[in-house]
Coordinates of C-alpha atoms in Angstrom, one line a residue:
Chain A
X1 CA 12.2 15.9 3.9
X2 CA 9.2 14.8 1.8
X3 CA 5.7 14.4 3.8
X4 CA 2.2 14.0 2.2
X5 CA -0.9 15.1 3.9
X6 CA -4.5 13.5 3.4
X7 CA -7.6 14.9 4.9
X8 CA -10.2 14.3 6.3
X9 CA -9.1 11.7 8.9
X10 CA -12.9 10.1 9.2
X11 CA -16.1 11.0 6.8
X12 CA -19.5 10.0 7.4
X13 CA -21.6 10.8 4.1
X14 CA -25.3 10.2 3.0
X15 CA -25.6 8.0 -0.1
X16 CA -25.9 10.2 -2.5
X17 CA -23.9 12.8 -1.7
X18 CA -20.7 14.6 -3.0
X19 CA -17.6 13.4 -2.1
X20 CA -13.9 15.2 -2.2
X21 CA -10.8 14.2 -0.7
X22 CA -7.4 15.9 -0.7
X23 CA -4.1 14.7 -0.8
X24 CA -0.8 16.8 -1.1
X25 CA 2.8 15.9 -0.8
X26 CA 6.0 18.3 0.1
X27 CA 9.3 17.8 -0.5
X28 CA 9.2 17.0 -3.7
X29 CA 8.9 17.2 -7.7
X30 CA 6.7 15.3 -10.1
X31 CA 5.6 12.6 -8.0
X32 CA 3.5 9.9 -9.2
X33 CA 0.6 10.0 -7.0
X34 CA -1.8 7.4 -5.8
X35 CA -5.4 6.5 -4.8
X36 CA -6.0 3.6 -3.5
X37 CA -9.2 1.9 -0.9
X38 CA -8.9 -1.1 1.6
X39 CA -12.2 -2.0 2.1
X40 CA -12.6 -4.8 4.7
X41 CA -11.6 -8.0 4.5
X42 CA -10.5 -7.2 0.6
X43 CA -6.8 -5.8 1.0
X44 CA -5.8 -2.8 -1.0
X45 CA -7.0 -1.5 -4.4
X46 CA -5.7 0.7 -6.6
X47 CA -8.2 3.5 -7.7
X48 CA -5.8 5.9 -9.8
X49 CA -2.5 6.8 -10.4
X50 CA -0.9 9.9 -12.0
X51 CA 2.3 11.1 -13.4
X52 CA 1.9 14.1 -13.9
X53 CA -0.2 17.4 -13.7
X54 CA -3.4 16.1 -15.8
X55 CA -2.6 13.2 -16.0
X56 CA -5.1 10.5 -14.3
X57 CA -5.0 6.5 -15.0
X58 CA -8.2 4.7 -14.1
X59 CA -7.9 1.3 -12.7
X60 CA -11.3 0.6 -11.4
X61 CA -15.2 1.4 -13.4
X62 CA -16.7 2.9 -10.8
X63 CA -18.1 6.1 -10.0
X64 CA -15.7 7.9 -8.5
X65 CA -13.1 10.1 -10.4
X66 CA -9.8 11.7 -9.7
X67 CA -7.9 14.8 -10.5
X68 CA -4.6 16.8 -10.0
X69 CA -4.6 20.0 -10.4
X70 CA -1.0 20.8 -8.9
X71 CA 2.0 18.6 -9.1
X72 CA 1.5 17.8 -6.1
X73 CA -2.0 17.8 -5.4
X74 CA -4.4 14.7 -5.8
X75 CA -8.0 15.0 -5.3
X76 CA -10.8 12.2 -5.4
X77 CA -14.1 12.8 -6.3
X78 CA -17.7 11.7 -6.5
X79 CA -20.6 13.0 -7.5
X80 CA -22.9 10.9 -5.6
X81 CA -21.7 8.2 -3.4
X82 CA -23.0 4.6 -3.1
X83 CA -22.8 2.9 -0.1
X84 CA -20.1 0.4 -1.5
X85 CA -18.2 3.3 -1.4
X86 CA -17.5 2.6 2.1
X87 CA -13.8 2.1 2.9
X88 CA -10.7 3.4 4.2
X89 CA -8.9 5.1 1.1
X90 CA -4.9 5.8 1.0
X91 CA -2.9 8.5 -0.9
X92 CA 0.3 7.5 -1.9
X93 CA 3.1 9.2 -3.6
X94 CA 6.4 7.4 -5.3
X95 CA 9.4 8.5 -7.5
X96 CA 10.7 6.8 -10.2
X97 CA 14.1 6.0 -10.3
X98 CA 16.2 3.8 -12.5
X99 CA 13.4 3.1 -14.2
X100 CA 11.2 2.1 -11.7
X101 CA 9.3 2.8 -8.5
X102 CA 11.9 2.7 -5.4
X103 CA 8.2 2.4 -3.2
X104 CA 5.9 4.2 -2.3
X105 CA 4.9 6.5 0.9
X106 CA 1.8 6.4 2.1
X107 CA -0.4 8.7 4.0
X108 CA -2.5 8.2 7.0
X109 CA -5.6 7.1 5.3
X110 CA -9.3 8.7 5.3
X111 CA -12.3 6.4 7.0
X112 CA -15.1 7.3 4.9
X113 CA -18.4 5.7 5.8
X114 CA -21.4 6.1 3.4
X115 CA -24.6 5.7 5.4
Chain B
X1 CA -0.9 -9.5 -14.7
X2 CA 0.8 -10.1 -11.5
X3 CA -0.9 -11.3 -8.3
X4 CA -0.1 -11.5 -4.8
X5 CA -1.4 -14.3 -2.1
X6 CA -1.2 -14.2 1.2
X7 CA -2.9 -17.5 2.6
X8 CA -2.9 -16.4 6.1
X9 CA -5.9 -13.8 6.8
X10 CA -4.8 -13.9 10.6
X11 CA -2.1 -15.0 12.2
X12 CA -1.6 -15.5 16.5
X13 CA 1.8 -15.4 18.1
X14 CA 3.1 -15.4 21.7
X15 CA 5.4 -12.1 22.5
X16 CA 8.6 -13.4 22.0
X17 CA 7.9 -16.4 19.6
X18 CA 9.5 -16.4 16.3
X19 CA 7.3 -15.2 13.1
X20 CA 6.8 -16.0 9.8
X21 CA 4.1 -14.4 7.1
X22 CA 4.0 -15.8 4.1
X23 CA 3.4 -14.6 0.3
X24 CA 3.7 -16.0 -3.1
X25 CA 3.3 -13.7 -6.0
X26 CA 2.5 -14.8 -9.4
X27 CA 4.7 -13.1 -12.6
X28 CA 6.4 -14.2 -15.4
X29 CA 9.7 -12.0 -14.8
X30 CA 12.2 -11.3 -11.7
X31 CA 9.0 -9.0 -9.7
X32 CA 10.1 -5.9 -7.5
X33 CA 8.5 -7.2 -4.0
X34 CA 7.8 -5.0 -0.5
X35 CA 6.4 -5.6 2.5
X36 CA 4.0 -2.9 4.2
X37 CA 3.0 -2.8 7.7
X38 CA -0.1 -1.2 9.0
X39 CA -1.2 -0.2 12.1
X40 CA -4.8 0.7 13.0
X41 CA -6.4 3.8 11.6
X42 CA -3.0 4.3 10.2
X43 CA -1.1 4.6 6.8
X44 CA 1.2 1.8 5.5
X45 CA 4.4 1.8 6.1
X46 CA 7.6 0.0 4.1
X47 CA 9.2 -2.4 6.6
X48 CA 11.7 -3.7 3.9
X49 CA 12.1 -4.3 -0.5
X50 CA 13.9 -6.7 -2.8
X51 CA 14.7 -5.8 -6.0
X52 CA 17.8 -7.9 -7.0
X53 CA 20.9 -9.1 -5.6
X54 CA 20.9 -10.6 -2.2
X55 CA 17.5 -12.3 -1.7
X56 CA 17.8 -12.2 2.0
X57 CA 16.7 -8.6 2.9
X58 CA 17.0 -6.9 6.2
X59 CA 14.5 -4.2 6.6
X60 CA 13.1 -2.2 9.7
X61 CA 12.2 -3.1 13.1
X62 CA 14.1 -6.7 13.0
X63 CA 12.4 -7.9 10.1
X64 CA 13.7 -9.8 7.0
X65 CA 12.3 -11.2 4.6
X66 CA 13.6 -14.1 1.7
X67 CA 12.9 -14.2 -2.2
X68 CA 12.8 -18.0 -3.4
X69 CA 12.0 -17.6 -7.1
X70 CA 12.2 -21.3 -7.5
X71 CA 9.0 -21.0 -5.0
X72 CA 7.6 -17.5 -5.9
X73 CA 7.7 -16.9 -2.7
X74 CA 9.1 -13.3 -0.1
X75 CA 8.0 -14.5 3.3
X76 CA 8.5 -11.9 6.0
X77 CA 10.4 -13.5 9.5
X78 CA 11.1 -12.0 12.6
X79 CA 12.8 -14.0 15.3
X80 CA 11.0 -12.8 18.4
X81 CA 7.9 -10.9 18.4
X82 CA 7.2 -7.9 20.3
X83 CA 3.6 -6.8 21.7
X84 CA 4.4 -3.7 19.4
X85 CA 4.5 -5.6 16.2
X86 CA 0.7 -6.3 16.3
X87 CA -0.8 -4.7 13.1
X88 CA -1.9 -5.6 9.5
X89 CA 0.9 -6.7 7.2
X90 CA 0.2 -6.4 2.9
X91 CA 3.1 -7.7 0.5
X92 CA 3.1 -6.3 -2.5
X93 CA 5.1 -7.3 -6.4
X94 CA 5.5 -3.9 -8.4
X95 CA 7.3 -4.8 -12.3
X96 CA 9.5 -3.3 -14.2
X97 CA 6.5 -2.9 -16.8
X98 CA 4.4 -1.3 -14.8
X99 CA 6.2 1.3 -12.9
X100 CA 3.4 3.4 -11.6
X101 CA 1.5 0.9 -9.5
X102 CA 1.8 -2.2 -7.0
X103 CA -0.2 -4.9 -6.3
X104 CA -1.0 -5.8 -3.1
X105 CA -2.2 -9.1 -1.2
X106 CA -5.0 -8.9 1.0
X107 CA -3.3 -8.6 4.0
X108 CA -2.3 -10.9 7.3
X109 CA -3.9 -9.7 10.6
X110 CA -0.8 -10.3 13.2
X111 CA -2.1 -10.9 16.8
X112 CA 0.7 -10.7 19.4
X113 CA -0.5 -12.4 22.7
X114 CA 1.2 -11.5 26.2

């Protein structure tokens, strides 16, 4: 069975700081892999999304970036973090099928806090 | 671009009443449309999808939900509530031209009182 993994749970950062967060799936080959944030009060919004080793789609200007070094390995990234970058951010991982995406699986979220 | 609205930001229900959550989405074609629950701390969760044919949809944990294109409408229903079903839930329209990404609504908060 396929499972995804996404650490940390919680992050408290300094603005300013570095940020990385990991997300891997199992049980499966060449996902399409998600970022996304919920920040409160502002529903869900998709960060990146990627189809394949290398390959990273930005949906949002902002300062954070995201990479994939394995098929199934999804990192995001900052250099410094602002404190708007305050949110609860999702990992998510789909297969296309017919010719489109049967939904996607999400994993348990990180609470990052930027103080 | 697609859109997704759901007007109620938070929602208050007796344990055992019947439920309704309602979302209209906004695209020019026949959309592909879930609906994710989310409890707190946690990950979301698919309780049920349409993507053609019968647009009454039975998903997970009692829960259906009706397309109405003439309305652009998926509204989620349950008949009776249970104290479990308190959480946050998000619809969402994916497209058949964007396969790599949904869009989701902001979200209904679901209180379930004793």
């Amino acid at each position: 069975s396929q499972t995804i993994h996404q650490w940390p749970a919680t992050l408290v950062q300094p603005v300013g700081s570095p940020l990385s967060l990991e997300c891997t799936v199992e049980g499966t080959s060449n996902p399409n892999l998600y970022w996304y944030r919920q920040a409160a009060g502002r529903g869900l919004q998709l960060l990146f999304y990627s189809v394949g080793i290398g390959q990273i789609s930005s949906e949002v200007p902002q300062n954070l970036s995201a990479s994939r070094p394995q098929d199934r390995q999804f990192i995001l990234s900052s250099k410094k973090l602002l404190l708007s970058d305050s949110g609860f951010y999702l990992c998510a991982w789909s297969l296309t099928t017919r010719g489109h995406n049967e939904k996607l699986f999400f994993g348990s979220g990180t609470q990052l806090s930027v103080l | 671009a697609q859109s997704v609205t759901q007007p109620d930001i938070h929602i208050t229900v007796s344990e055992g009443a019947s439920l309704e959550l309602r979302c209209n989405y906004s695209y020019g074609a026949t959309p592909y449309l879930f609906w994710y629950v989310q409890s707190p701390g946690q990950g979301l969760q698919l309780l049920l999808k349409y993507f053609s044919g019968d647009t009454l949809v039975q998903g997970i944990k009692g829960f259906e939900a009706e397309f109405k294109r003439s309305q652009s409408s998926f509204n989620l229903r349950k008949p009776s509530v249970h104290w479990s079903d308190a959480a946050e839930y998000f619809c969402a329209v994916g497209t058949a031209g964007s396969n790599y990404k949904l869009t989701f609504g902001k979200g209904t908060l679901l209180t379930v009182n004793p």
